[in-house]
Short mmCIF file of C-alpha atoms in Angstrom, two decimals:
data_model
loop_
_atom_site.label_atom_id
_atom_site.label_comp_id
_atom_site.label_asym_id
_atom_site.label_seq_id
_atom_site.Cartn_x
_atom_site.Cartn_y
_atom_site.Cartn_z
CA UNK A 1 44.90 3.46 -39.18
CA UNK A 2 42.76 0.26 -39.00
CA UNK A 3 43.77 -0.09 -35.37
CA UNK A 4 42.84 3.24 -34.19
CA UNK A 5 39.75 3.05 -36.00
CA UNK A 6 39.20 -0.52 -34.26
CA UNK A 7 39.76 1.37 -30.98
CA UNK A 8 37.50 4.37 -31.91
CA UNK A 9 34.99 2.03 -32.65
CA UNK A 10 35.00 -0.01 -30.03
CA UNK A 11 35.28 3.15 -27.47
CA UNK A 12 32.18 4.54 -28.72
CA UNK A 13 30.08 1.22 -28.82
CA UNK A 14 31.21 0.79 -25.27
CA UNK A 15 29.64 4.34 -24.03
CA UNK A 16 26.07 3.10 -23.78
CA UNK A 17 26.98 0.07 -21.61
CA UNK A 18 28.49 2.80 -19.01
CA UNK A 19 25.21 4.54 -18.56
CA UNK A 20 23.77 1.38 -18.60
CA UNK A 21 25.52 -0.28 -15.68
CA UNK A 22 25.73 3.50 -13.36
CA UNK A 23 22.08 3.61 -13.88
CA UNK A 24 21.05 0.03 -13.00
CA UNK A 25 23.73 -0.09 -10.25
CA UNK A 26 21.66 3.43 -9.14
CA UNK A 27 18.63 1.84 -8.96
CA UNK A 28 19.67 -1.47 -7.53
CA UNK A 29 21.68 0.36 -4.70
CA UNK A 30 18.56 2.32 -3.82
CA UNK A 31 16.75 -1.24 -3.05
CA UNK A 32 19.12 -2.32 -1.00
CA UNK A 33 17.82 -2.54 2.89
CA UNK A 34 19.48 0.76 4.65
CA UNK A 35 19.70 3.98 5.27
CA UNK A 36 23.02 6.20 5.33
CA UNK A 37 21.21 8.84 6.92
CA UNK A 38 20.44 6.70 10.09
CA UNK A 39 23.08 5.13 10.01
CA UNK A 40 25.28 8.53 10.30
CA UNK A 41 23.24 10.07 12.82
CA UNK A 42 22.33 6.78 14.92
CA UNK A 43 19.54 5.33 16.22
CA UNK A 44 19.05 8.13 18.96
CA UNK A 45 19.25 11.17 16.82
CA UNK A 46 16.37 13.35 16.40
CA UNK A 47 13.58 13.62 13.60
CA UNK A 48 15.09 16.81 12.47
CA UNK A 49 18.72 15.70 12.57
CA UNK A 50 17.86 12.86 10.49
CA UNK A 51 16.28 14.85 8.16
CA UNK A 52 18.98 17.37 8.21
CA UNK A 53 21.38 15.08 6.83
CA UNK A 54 18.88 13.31 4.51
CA UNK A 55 19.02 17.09 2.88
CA UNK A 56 22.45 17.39 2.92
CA UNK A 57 23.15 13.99 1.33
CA UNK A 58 20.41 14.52 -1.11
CA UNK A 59 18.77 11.42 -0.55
CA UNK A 60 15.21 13.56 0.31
CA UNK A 61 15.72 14.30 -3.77
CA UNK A 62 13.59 11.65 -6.05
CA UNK A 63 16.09 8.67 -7.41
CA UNK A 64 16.18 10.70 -11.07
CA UNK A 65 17.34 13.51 -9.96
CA UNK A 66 19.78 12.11 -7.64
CA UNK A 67 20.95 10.20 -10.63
CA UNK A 68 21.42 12.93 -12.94
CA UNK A 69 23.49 14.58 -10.46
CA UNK A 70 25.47 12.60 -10.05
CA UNK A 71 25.82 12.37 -13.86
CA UNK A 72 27.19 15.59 -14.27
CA UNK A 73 29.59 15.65 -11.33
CA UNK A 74 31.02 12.58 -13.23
CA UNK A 75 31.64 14.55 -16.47
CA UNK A 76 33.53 17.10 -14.59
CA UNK A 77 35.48 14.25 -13.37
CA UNK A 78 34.03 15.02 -9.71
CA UNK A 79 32.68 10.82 -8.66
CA UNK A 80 31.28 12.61 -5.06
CA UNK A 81 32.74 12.14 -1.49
CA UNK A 82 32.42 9.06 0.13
CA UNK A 83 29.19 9.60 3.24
CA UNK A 84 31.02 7.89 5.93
CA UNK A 85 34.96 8.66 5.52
CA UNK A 86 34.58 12.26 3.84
CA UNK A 87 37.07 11.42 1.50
CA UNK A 88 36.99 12.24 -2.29
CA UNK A 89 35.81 8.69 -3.88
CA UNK A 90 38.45 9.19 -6.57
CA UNK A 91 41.52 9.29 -3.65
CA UNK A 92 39.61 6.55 -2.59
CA UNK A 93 39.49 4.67 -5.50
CA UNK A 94 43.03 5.19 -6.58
CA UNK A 95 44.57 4.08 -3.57
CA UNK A 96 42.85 0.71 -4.13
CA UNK A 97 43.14 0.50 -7.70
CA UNK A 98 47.18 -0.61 -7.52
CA UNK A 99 46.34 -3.83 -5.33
CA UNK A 100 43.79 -5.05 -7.03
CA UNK A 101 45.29 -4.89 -10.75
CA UNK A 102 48.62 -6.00 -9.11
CA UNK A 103 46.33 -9.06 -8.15
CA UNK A 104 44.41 -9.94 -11.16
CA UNK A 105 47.17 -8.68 -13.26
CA UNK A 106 49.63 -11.64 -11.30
CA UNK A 107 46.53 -13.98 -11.73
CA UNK A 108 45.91 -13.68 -15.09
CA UNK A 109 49.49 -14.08 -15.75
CA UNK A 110 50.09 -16.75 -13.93
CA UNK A 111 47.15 -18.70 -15.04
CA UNK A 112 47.75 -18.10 -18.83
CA UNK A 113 51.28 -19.38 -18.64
CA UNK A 114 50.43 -22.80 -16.51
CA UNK A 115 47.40 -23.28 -18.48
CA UNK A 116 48.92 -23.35 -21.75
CA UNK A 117 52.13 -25.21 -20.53
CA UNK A 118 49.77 -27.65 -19.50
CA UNK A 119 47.36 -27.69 -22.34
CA UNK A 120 50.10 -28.17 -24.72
CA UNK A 121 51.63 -30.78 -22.72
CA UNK A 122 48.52 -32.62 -22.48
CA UNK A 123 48.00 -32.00 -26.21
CA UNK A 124 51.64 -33.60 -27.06
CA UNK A 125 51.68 -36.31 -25.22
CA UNK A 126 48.53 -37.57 -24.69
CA UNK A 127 48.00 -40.50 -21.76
CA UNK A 128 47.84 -39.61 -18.20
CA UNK A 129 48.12 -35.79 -19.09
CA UNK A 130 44.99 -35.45 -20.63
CA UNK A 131 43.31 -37.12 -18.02
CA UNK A 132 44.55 -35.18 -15.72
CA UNK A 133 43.68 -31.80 -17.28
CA UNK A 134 40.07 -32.88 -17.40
CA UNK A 135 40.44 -33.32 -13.63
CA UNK A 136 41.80 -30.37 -12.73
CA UNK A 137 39.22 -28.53 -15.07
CA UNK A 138 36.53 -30.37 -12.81
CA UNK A 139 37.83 -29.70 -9.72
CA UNK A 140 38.85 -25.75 -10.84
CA UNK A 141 35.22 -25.02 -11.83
CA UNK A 142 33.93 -27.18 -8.76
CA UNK A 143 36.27 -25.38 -5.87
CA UNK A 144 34.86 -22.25 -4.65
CA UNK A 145 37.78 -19.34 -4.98
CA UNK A 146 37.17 -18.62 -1.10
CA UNK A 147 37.58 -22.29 0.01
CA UNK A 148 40.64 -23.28 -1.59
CA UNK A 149 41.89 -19.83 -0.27
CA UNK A 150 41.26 -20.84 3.33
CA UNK A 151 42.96 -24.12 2.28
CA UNK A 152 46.01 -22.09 1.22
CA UNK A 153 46.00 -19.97 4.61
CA UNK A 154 45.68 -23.39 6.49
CA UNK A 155 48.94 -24.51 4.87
CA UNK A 156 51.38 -22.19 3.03
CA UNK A 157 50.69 -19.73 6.17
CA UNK A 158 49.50 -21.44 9.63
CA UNK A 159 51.28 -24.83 8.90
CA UNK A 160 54.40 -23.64 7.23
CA UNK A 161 54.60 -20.23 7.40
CA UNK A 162 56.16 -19.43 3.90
CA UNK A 163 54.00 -16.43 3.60
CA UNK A 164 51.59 -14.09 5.60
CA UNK A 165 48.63 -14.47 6.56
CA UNK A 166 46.34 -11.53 5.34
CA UNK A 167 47.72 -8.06 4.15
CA UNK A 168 49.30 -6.14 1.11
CA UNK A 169 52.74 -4.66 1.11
CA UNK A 170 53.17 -1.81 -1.95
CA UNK A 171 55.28 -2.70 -4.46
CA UNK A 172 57.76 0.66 -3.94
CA UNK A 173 57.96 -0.18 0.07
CA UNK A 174 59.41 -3.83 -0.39
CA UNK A 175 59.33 -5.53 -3.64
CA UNK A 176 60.02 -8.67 -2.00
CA UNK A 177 57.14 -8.17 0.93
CA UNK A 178 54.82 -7.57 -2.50
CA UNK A 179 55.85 -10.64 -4.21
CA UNK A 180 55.44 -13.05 -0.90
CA UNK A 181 51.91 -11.27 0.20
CA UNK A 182 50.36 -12.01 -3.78
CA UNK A 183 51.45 -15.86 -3.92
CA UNK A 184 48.77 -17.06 -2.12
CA UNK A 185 46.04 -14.55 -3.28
CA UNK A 186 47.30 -15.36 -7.19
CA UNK A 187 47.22 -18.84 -6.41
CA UNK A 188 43.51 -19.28 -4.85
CA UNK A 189 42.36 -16.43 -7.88
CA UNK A 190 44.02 -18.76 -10.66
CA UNK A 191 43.27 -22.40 -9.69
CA UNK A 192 39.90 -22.32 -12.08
CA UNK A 193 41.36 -20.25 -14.63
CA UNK A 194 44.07 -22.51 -15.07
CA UNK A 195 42.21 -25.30 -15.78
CA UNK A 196 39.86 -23.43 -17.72
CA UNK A 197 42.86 -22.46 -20.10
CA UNK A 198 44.38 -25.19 -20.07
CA UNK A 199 41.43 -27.65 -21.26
CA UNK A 200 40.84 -24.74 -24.26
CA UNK A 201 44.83 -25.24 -25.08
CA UNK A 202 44.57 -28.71 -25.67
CA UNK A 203 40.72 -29.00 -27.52
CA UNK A 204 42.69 -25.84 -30.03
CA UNK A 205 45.67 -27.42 -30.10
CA UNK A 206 44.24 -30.89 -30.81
CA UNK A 207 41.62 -29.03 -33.47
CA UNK A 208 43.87 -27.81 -35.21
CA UNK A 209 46.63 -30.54 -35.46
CA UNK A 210 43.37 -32.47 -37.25
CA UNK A 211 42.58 -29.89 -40.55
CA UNK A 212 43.58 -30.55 -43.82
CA UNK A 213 46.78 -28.33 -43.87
CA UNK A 214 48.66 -29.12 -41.02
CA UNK A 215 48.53 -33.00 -42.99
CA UNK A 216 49.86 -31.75 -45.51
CA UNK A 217 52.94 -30.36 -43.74
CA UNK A 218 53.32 -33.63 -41.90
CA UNK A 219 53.14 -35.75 -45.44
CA UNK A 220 55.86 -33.03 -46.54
CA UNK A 221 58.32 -34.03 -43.79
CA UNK A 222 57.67 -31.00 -41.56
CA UNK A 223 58.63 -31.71 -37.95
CA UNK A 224 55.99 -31.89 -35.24
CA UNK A 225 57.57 -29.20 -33.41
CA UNK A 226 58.36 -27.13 -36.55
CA UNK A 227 54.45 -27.09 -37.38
CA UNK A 228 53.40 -26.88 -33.63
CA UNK A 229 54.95 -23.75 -32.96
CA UNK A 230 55.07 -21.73 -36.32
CA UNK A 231 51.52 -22.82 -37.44
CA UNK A 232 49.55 -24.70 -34.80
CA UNK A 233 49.49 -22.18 -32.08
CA UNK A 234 49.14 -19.39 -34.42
CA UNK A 235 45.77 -20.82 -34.99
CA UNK A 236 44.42 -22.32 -32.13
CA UNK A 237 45.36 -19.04 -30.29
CA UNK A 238 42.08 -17.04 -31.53
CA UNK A 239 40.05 -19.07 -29.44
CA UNK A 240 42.64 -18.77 -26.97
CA UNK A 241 42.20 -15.56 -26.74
CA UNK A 242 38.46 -14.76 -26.44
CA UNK A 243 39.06 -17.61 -23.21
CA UNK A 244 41.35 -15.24 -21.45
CA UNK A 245 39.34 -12.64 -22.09
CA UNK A 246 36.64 -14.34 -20.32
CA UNK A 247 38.90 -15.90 -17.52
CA UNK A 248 40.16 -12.09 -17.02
CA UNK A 249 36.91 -10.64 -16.87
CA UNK A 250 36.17 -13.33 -14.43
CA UNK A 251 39.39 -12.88 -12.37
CA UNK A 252 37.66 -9.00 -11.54
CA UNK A 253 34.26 -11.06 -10.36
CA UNK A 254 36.39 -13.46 -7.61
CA UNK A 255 38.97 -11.07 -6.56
CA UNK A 256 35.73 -9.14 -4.54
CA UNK A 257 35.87 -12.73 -2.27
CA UNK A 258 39.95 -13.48 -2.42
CA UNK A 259 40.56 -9.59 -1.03
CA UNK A 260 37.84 -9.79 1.37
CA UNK A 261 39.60 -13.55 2.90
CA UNK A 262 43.03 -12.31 2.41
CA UNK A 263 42.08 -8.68 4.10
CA UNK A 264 43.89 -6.94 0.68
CA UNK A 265 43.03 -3.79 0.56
CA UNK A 266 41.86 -3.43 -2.88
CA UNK A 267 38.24 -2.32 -5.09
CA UNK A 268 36.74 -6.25 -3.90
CA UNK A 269 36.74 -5.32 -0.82
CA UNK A 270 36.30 -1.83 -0.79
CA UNK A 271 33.07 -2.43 -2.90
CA UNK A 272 31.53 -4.96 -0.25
CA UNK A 273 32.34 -3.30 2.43
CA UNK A 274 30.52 0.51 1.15
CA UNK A 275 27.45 -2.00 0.36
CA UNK A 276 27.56 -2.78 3.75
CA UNK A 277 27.36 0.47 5.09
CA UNK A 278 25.20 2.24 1.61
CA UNK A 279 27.66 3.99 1.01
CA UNK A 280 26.68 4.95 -2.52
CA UNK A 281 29.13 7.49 -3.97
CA UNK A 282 31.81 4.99 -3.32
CA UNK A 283 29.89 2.07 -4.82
CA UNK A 284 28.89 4.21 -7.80
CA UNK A 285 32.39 4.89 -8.16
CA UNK A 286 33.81 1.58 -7.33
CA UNK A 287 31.13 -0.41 -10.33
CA UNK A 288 32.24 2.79 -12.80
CA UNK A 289 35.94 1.53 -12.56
CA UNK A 290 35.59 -2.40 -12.78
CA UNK A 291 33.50 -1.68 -15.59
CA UNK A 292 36.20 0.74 -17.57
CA UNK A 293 38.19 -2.16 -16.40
CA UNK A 294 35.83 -4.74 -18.73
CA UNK A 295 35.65 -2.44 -21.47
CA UNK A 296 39.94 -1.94 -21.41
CA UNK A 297 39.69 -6.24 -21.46
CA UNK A 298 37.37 -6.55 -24.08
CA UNK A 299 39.29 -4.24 -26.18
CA UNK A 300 42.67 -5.55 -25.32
CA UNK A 301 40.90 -8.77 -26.77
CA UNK A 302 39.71 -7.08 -30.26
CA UNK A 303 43.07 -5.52 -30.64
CA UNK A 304 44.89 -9.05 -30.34
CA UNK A 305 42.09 -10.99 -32.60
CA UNK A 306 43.51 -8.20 -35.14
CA UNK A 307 46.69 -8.89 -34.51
CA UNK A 308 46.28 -12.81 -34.79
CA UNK A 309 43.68 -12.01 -37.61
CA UNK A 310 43.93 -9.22 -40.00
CA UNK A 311 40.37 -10.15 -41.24
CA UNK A 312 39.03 -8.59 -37.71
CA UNK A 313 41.02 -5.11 -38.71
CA UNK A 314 39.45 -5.10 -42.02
CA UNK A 315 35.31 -5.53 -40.32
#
């Protein structure tokens, strides 16, 4: 009951940051240089052609009203059809939705389990490790996602040719094809996230092997891999978590540049490519689902503080 009334809460709190974001996203979308209109009808198209479809687009309407319009279409579940394909934006939408949570899904994955591998590594043995981990922390928060993704297309594709170059292949056409086209992708998402993690790992890990109780257990004759693993990461995995949070929400920010290098057809680079041509149902649409996709994140991350925590259940 404390769970669902965690999730309730936390629902209902997250309602006003939806408006928020669809209206802002309205507004900044309507600054943007462009114009669908002319850009449907061309640069040779009459006065009242262009106004024609101005009128049909309702984009002659004042930026309110063309706002609250939109507004209710939404709450019939209607999110408008795209200007340039004609396509309902949902279809649109769900069709992309698969590659790019099969892509930050992989990355987050990926980057939690080498992070903390190498944070408690680090942590245990000391020396060169930690050193290390504070490198790779520099050089994953220094390295532009984009970059080291051209680096990995220079070599795990051009030079050896272990996997393709650009492309997506749908996990229920080839499982295999799906695996090999997400390695490098995953890989050139994660490299910053894993250090990220991995630094946090360590600082909890270390943190916590320093308090008052886990001496105790050591003076009583506990070993160090008893008290890491029952009682050490129980506790340094609350900051742990709020960092993957974070690192996840992040992951949804650089996947719009890793889709757009790696050609993955996926909300990144559906979302820079309708700014491109103002095509504002779809980006109205595409900001409404990254940002469900933030609020499902940061609730996953309240739900596993009050799992870790039953102090959180009880607020």
């Amino acid at each position: 009951m404390a769970t669902f009334r965690l999730v309730v809460r936390r629902l209902l709190s997250s309602t006003p940051l939806l408006f928020l974001v669809s209206a802002l996203t309205f507004v900044l979308v309507s600054l943007v240089p462009g114009d669908p209109a002319r850009t449907i009808v061309g640069q040779h198209a009459t006065v009242e052609q262009y106004e024609t479809v101005r009128r049909q687009l309702g984009l002659d309407e004042p930026l309110p009203v063309q706002y609250w319009h939109w507004l209710v279409r939404v709450f019939h579940g209607d999110l408008g059809t795209s200007l340039f394909s004609g396509e309902p934006v949902t279809s649109v939408l769900n069709n992309r939705l698969p590659v790019s949570l099969s892509l930050i899904t992989a990355g987050t994955v990926v980057s939690g389990v080498l992070g903390v591998l190498l944070g408690l590594l680090s942590a245990r043995r000391g020396g060169l490790l930690v050193k290390a981990v504070d490198v790779l922390a520099l050089v994953g928060l220094a390295v532009p996602a984009f970059w080291f993704a051209l680096v990995l297309i220079a070599v795990g594709a051009v030079r050896l040719r272990w996997f393709p170059v650009t492309g997506y292949v749908p996990l229920a056409d080839d499982p295999v094809g799906w695996g090999r086209s997400l390695v490098l992708p995953v890989l050139s998402l994660s490299l910053s996230a894993v250090a990220i993690i991995a630094k946090q790992t360590r600082d909890s890990v270390l943190d916590t092997f320093g308090r008052d109780f886990i001496r105790v257990m050591q003076a009583n004759g506990f070993s160090r891999r008893s008290i890491l693993y029952r009682h050490v990461l129980r506790n340094a995995a609350l900051p742990l978590v709020t960092v993957l949070g974070v690192v996840l929400v992040s992951l949804l920010a650089a996947a719009v540049f890793v889709e757009t290098v790696f050609a993955m057809p996926g909300l990144g680079s559906l979302t820079q490519q309708a700014t491109v041509q103002h095509d504002i149902p779809v980006i109205q649409g595409a900001v409404l689902y990254i940002t469900i996709l933030v609020v499902l994140v940061n609730l996953s991350v309240d739900l596993a503080y009050g799992r870790l925590d039953p102090r959180v259940r009880a607020a």
